[in-house]
Coordinates of C-alpha atoms in Angstrom, one line a residue:
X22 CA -22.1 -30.4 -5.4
X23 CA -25.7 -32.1 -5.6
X24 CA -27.5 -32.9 -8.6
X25 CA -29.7 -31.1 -10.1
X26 CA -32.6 -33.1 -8.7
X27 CA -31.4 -33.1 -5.1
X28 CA -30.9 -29.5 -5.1
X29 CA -34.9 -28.9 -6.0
X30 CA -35.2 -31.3 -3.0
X31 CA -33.4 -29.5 -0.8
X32 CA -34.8 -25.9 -1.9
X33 CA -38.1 -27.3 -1.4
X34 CA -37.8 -28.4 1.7
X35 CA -35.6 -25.5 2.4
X36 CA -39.0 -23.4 2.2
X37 CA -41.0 -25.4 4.5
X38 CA -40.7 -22.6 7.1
X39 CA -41.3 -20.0 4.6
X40 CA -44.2 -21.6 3.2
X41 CA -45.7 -21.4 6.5
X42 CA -44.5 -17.8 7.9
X43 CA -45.8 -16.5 4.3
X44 CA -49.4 -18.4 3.6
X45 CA -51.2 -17.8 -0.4
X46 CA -54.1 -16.2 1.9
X47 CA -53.4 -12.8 1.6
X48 CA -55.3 -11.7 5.3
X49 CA -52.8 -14.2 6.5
X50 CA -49.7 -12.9 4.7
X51 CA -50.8 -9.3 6.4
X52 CA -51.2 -10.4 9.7
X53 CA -47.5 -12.3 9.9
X54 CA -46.2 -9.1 7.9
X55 CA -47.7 -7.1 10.3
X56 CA -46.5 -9.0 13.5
X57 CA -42.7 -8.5 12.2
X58 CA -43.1 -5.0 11.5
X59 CA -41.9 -5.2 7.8
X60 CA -44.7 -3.5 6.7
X61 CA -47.3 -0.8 7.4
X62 CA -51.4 -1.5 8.1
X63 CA -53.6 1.9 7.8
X64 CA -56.6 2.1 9.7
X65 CA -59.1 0.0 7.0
X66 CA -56.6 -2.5 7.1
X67 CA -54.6 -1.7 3.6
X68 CA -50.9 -2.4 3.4
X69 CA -48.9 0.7 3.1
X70 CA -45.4 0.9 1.9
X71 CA -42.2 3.2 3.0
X72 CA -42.5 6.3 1.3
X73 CA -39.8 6.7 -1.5
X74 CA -36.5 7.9 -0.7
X75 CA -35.8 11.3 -1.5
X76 CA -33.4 12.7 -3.0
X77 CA -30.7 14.7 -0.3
X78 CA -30.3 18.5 -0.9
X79 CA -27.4 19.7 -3.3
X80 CA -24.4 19.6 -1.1
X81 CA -26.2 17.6 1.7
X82 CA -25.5 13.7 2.6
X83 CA -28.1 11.6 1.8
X84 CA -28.4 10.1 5.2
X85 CA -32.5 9.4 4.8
X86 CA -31.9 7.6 2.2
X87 CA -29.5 5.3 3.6
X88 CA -31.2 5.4 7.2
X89 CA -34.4 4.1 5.1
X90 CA -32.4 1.4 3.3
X91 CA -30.7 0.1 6.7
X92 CA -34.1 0.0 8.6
X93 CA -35.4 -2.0 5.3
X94 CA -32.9 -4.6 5.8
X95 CA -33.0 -4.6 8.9
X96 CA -37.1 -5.6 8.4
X97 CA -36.5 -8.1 5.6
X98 CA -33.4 -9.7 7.4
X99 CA -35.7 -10.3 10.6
X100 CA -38.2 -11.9 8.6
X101 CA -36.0 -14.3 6.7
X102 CA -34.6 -15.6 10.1
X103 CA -38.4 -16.3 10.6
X104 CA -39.2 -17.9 7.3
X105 CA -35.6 -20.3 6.6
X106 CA -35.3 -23.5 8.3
X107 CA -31.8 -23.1 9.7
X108 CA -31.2 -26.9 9.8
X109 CA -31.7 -27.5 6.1
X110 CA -29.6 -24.6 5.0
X111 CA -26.7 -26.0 6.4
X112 CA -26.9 -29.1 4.6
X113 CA -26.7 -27.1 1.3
X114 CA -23.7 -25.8 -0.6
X115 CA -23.0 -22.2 -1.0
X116 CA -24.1 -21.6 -3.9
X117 CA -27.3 -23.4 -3.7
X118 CA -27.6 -22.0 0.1
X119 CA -27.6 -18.5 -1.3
X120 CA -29.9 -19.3 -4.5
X121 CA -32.3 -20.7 -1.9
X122 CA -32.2 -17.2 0.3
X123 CA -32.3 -15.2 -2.6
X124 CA -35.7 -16.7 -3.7
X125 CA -37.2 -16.4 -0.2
X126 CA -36.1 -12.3 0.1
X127 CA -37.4 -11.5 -3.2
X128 CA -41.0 -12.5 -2.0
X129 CA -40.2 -10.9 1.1
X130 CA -39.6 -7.6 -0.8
X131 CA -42.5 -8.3 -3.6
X132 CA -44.9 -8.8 0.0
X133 CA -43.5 -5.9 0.9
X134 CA -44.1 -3.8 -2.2
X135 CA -41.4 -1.8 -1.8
X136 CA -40.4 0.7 -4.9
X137 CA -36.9 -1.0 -5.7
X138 CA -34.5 -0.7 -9.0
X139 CA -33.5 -4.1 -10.2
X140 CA -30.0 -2.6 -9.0
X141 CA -31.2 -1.6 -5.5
X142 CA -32.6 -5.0 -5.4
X143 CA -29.9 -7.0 -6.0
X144 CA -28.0 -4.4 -3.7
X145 CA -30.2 -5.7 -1.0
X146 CA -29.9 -9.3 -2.0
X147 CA -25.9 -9.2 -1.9
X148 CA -25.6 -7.4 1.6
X149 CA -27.9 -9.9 2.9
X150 CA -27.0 -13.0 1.7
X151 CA -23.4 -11.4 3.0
X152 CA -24.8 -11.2 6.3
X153 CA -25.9 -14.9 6.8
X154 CA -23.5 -16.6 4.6
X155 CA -19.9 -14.7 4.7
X156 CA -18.9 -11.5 6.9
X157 CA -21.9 -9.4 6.1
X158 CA -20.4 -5.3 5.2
X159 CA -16.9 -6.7 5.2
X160 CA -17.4 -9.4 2.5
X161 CA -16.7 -6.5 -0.7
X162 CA -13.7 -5.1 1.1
X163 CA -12.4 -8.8 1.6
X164 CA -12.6 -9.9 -1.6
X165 CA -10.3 -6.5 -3.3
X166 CA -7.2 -7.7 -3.1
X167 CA -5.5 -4.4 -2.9
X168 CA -6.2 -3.4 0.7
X169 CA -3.8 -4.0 2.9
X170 CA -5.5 -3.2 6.3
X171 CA -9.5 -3.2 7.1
X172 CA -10.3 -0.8 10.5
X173 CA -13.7 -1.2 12.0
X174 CA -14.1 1.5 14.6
X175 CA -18.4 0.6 15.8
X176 CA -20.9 0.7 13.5
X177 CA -20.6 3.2 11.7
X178 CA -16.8 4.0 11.1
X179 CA -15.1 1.4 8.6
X180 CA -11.3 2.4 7.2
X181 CA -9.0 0.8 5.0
X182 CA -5.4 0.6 3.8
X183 CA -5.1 1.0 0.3
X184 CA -1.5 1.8 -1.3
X185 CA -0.4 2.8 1.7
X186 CA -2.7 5.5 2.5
X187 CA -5.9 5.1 5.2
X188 CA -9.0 6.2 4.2
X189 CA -12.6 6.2 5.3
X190 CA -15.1 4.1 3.5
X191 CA -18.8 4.2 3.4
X192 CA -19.5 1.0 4.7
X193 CA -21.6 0.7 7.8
X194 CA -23.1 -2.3 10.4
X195 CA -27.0 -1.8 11.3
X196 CA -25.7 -1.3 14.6
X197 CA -23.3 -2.3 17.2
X198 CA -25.0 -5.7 18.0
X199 CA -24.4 -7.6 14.4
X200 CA -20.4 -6.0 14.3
X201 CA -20.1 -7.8 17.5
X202 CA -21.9 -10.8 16.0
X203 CA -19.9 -10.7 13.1
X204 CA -16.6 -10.7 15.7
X205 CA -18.1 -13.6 17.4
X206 CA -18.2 -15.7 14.9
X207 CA -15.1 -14.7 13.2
X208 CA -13.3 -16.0 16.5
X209 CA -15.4 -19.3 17.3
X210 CA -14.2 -20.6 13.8
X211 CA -10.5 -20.9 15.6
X212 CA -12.0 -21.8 18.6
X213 CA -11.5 -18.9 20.6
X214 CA -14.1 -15.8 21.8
X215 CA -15.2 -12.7 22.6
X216 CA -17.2 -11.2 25.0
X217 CA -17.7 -9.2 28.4
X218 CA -15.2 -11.6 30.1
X219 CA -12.9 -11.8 27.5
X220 CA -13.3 -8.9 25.4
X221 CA -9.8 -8.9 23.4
X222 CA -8.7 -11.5 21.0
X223 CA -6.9 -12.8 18.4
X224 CA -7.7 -14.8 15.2
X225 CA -7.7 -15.1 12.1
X226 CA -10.0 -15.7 8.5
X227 CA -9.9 -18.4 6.4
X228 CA -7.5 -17.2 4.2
X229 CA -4.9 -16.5 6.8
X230 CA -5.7 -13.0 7.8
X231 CA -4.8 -11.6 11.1
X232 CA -7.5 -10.8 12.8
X233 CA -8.3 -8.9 16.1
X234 CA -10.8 -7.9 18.5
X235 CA -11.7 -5.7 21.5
X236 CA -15.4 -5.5 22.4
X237 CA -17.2 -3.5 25.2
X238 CA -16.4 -2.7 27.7
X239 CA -12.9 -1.9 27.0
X240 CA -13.7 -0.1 23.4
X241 CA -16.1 2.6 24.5
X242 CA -17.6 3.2 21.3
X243 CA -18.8 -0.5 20.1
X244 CA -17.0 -3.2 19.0
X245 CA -13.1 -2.8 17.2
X246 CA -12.3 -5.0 14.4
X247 CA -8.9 -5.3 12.9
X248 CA -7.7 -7.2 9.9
X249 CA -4.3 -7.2 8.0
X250 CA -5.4 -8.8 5.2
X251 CA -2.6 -11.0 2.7
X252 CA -2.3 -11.3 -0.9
X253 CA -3.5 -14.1 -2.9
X254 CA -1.0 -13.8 -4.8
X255 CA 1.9 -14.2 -2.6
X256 CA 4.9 -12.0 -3.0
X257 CA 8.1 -13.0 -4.1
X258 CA 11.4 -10.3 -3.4
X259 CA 11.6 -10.4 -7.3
X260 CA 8.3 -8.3 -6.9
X261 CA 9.9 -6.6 -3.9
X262 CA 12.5 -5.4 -6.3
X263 CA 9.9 -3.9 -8.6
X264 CA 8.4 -2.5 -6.1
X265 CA 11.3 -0.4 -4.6
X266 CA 11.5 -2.0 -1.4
X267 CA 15.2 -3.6 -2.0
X268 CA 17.5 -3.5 -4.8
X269 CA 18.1 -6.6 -7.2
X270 CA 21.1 -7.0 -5.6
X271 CA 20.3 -6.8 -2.4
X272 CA 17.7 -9.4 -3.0
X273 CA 20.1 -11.6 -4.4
X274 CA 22.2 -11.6 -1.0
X275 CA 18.5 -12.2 1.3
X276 CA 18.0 -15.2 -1.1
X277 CA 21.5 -16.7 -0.2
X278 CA 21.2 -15.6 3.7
X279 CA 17.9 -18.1 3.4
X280 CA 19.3 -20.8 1.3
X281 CA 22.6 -21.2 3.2
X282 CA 20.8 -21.3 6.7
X283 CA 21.6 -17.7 8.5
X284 CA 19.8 -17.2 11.8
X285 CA 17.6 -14.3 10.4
X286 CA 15.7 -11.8 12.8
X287 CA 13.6 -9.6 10.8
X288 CA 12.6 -6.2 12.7
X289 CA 10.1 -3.5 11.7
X290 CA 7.3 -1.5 13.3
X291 CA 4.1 -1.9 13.0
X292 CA 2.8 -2.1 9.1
X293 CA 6.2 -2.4 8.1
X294 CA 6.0 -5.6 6.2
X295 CA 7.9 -7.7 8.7
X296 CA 5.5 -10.9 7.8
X297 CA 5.6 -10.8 4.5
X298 CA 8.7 -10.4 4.3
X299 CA 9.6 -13.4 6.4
X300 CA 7.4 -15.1 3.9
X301 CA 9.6 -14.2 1.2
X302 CA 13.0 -15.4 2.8
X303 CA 11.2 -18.8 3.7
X304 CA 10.6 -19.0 -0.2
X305 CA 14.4 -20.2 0.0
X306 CA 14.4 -23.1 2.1
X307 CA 14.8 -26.7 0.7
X308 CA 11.7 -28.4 0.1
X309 CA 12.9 -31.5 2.3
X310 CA 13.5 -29.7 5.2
X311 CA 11.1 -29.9 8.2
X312 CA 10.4 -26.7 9.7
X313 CA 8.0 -25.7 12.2
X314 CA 6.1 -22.5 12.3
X315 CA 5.0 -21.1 16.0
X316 CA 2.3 -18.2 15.8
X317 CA -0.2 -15.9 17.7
X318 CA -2.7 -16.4 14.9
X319 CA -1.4 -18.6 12.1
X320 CA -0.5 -16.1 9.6
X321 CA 2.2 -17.6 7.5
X322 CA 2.2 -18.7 4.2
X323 CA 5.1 -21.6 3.8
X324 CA 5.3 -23.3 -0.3
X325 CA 7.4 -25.9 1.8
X326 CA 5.6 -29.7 1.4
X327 CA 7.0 -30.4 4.7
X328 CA 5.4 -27.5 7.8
X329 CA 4.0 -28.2 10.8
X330 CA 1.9 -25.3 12.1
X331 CA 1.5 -24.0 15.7
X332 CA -0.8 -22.3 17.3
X333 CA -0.8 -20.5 20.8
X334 CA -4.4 -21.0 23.0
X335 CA -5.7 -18.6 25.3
X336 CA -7.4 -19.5 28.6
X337 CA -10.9 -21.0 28.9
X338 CA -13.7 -19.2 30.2
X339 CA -12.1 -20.6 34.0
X340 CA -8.5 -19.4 33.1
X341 CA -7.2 -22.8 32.5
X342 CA -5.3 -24.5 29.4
X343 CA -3.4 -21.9 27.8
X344 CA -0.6 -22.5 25.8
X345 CA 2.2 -19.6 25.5
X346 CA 4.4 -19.0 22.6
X347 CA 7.1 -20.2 25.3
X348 CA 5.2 -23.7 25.4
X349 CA 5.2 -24.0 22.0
X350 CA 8.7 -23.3 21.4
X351 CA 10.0 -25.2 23.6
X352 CA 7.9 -28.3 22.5
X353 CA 9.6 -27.6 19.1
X354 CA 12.9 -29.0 20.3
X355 CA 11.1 -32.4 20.4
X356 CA 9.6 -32.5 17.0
X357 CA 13.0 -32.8 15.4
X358 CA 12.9 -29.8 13.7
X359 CA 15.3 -28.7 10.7
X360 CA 14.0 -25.1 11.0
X361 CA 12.1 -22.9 13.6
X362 CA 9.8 -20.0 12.4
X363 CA 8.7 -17.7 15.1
X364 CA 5.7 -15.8 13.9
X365 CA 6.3 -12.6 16.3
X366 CA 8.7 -12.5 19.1
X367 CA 7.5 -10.8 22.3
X368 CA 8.5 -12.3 25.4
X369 CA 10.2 -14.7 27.3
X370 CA 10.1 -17.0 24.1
X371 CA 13.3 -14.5 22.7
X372 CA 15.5 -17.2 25.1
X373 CA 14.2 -20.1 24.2
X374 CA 14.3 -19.0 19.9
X375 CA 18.1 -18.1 20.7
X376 CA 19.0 -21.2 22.5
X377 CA 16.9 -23.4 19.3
X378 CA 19.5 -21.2 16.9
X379 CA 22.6 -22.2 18.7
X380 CA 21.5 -25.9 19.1
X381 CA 21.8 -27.3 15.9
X382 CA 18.6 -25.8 14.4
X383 CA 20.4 -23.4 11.8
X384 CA 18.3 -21.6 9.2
X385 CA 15.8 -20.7 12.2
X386 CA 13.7 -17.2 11.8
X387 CA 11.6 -14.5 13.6
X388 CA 10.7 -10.9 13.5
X389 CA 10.2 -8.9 16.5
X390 CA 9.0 -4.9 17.0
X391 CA 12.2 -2.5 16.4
X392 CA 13.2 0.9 14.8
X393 CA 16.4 -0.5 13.9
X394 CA 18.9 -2.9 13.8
X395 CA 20.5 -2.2 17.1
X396 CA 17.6 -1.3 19.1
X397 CA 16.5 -5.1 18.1
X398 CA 19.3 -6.5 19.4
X399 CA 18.1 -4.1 22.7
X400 CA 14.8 -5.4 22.4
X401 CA 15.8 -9.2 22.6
X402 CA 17.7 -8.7 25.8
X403 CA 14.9 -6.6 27.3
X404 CA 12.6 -9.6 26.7
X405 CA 14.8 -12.0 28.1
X406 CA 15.3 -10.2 32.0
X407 CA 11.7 -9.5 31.6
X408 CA 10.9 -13.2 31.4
X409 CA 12.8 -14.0 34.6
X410 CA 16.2 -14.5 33.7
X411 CA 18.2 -13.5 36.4
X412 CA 21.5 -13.7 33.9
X413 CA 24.2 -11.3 33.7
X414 CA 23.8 -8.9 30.6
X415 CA 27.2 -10.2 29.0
X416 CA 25.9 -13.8 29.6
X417 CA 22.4 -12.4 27.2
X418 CA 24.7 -10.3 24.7
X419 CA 27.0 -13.1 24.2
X420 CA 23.7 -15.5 23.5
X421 CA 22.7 -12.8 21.0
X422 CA 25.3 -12.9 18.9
X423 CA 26.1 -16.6 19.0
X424 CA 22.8 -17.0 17.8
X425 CA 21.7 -14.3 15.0
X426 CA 23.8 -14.0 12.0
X427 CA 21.9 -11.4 10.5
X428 CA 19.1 -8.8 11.3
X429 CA 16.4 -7.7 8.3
X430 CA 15.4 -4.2 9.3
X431 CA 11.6 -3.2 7.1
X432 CA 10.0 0.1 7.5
X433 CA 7.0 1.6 6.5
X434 CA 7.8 5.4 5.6
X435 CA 5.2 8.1 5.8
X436 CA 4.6 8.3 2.1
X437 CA 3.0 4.9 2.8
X438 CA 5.8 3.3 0.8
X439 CA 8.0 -0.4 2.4
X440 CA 11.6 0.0 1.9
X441 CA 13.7 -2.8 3.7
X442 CA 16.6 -0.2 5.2
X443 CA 18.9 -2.3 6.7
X444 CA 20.8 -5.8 5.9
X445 CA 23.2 -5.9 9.4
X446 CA 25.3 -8.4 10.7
X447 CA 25.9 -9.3 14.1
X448 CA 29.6 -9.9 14.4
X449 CA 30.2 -10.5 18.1
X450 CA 31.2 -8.8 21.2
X451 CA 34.0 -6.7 21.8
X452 CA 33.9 -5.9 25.7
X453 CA 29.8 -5.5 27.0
X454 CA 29.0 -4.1 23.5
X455 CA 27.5 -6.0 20.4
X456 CA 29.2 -5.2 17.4
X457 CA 27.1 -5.2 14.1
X458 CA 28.4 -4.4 10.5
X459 CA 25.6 -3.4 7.6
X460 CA 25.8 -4.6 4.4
X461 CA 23.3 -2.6 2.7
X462 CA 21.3 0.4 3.7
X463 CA 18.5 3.1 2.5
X464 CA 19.3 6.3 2.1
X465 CA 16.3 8.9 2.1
X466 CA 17.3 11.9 -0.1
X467 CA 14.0 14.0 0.2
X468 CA 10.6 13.9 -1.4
X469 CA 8.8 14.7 -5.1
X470 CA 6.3 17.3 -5.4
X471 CA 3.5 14.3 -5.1
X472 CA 5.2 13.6 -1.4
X473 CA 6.5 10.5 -2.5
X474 CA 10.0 9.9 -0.5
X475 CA 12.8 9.6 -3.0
X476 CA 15.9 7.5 -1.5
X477 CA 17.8 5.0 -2.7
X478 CA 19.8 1.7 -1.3
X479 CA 23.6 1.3 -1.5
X480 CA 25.9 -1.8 -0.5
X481 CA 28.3 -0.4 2.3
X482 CA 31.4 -1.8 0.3
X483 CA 31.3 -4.8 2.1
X484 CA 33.4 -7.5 0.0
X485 CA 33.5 -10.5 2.8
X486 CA 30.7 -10.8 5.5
X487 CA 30.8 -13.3 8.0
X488 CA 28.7 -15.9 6.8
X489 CA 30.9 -16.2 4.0
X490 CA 32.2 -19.6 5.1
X491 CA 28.7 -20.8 5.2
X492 CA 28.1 -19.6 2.1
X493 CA 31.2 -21.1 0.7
X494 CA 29.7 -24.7 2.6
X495 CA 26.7 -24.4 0.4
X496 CA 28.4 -23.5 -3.0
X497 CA 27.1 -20.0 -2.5
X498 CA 30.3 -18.3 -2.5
X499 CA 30.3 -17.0 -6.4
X500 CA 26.9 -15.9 -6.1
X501 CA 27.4 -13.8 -3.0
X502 CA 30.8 -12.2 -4.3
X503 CA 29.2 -11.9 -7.4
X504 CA 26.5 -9.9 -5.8
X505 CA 28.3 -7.9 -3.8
X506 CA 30.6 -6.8 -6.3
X507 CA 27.9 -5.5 -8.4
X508 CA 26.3 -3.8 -5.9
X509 CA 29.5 -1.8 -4.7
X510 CA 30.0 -0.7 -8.4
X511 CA 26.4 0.4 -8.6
X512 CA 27.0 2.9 -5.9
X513 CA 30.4 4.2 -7.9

């Protein structure tokens, strides 16, 4: 970023603090050393290191040995905040930011005379230079790209989701205070926060993750952090397929629901895949099409050139300017939108997304919380009489299903394993009761010796569904027939 000559510049003045917090006289080096406790004085004045760790008993933790190396970094960490001039540091780029603190803890450490390996060392280096510069403990378990779910129960308890399957890690805070600092800033880089007054919240990283929050005093046993971490690599339903979550001819039939501009609803619980998913159908919309995406905590990941992204705001510290889901959904009817994304739909905003769908915004798509098809359709109308609606309930059902042309059901099944279980049509509504038709569903036949579920999907056999006209609109109408067929003979 800076040449070669600017960087020395920088570093240099960079140590300007440290230079002064570590003086070449070595009575003075003691004395500072002794003020921030990073080192031991016996009584003729001698510096005295930690003893050596030792080596836990066969079968034993070895908790001294990591007690000793968190109360070392917790020493060398204080005395870096004394020695780095904080002001400089941010004018440097990341790389030359963590070169620069690098060089300042090593002669923290060689002050310290602390009996390190080179790998121990650089052990301590990383987790540091973690802890000012990215999201100290969290910053490996960020970087792997095959967990799924990172749990932070306090300090001291960190799980993950990996394949599936939570377990517990070995990563740790130094306490309670720098997980809360970590959650603080995490927020404040979306502009929202955390504390006493407002202890819960939602966020996101950088790279999109969901992120969220609840600090004392409603999580009794320090701070809970909670991130669904994405891909990099964004999935396609092609890798679906290999995966076992639909069959190649079922994803054939969710591409043309997306291209031909089906109001999808895509229902799941929690962990079920319901975002990513959605991310997959939106794969299939035209690259000129506007769409507008209205989120929590901006999650989504549109390849579209043409996205505007919303974002709901909670209340200031006085309880004042916050923005619903509602607000932003109804403000979407202004930007002339082609397409409406709903992030998550759990309130009052259900009425608005269904009176967007059957308005001329076709192609429009959310998921919602829901076992199955049918209970979805439940859910919606719950959330629209608990938004205030006093309408009757054939006035709702006869929204519904003017609205939705198909429902996505995703589940997560206790093997760990996604499986996309239903592909349902809303039809209409025959008397006070929505009538649905599924076009392909999982069928769970038991388990291997390993656990693992076995199942498989099947097409229900039906040749004609309703959006066949639409499909025929779009030129879709060989495709669909063709992929319907050949999903019918793979159950024969």
């Amino acid at each position: 970023m800076f040449g070669k000559r600017g960087a020395d510049e920088r570093l240099k003045s960079l140590k300007v603090a440290h230079a002064t917090a570590w003086p070449d006289k070595p009575e003075s080096a003691l004395a500072v050393m002794a003020d921030l406790a990073i080192v031991n004085v016996d009584t003729k004045g001698r510096l005295t290191s930690a003893p050596p760790a030792q080596s836990a008993p066969a079968g034993q933790p070895a908790a001294r040995k990591d007690e000793q190396y968190y109360a070392l970094k917790t020493q060398v960490f204080a005395a870096l905040i004394e020695a780095i001039d904080v002001s400089q540091l941010a004018k440097m780029g990341a790389q030359e930011s963590r070169e620069a603190i690098e060089d300042i803890v090593k002669d923290i450490v060689t002050a310290k005379k602390v009996v390190m390996s080179i790998a121990e060392q650089d052990a301590l280096l990383q987790d540091i230079c973690n802890d000012v510069l990215g999201y100290g403990p969290l910053e490996p378990l960020l970087a792997r790209d095959d967990i799924a779910d990172i749990m932070v129960n306090g300090a001291d308890t960190v799980y993950i989701e990996v394949g599936g399957r939570v377990q517990k890690t070995d990563i740790r805070f130094r306490d309670n205070a720098q997980l809360l600092h970590l959650c603080q800033r995490i927020v404040s880089q979306v502009g929202r926060r955390v504390d006493e007054s407002s202890p819960i919240c939602d966020a996101r990283l950088a790279d999109g993750s969901r992120v969220n929050v609840i600090a004392p005093p409603l999580a009794i046993d320090g701070p809970t952090l909670t991130i669904r971490k994405f891909k990099k690599d964004k999935l396609t339903l092609d890798q679906l397929v290999r995966f076992g979550t639909i069959t190649q001819e079922g994803a054939e039939v969710l591409q043309i629901i997306g291209r031909v501009r089906c109001n999808v609803i895509v229902s799941g619980g929690t962990g079920s895949g319901k975002t990513t998913l959605l991310n997959c159908l939106t794969r299939y919309i035209e690259a000129g099409e506007r769409i507008v995406t209205c989120e929590d905590a901006a999650e989504l990941q549109l390849q579209q050139p043409h996205v505007v992204r919303l974002e709901t705001r909670p209340p200031n510290i006085e309880g004042e300017g916050q923005v619903t889901m509602r607000d932003l959904v109804r403000n979407c009817l202004r930007m002339r939108p082609e397409r409406i994304i709903v992030g998550e739909v759990r309130g009052a905003e259900a009425f608005d997304l269904l009176q967007a769908m059957n308005t001329g915004h076709d192609g429009s798509m959310g998921t919602l919380h829901a076992n199955s098809p049918r209970e979805a359709l439940s859910r919606m109308e719950s959330m629209i009489t608990m938004g205030g609606y006093s309408l009757p309930s054939k006035t709702i059902r006869e929204m519904i299903t003017s609205s939705v042309d198909v429902i996505v059901q995703a589940a997560r099944l206790r093997d760990g394993s996604r499986r996309i279980t239903h592909i349902t049509e809303v039809l209409g509504l025959e008397g006070d009761v929505i009538i649905t038709q599924d076009l392909f569903v999982y069928d769970m036949m038991g388990e291997d010796a390993q656990g693992n579920i076995l199942g498989k999907h099947r097409s229900t056999g039906v040749g004609r569904p309703r959006f066949w006209d639409r499909a025929r609109y779009f030129g879709e109408e060989k495709r669909l027939a063709a992929a319907l067929d050949a999903a019918e003979q793979s159950v024969l």
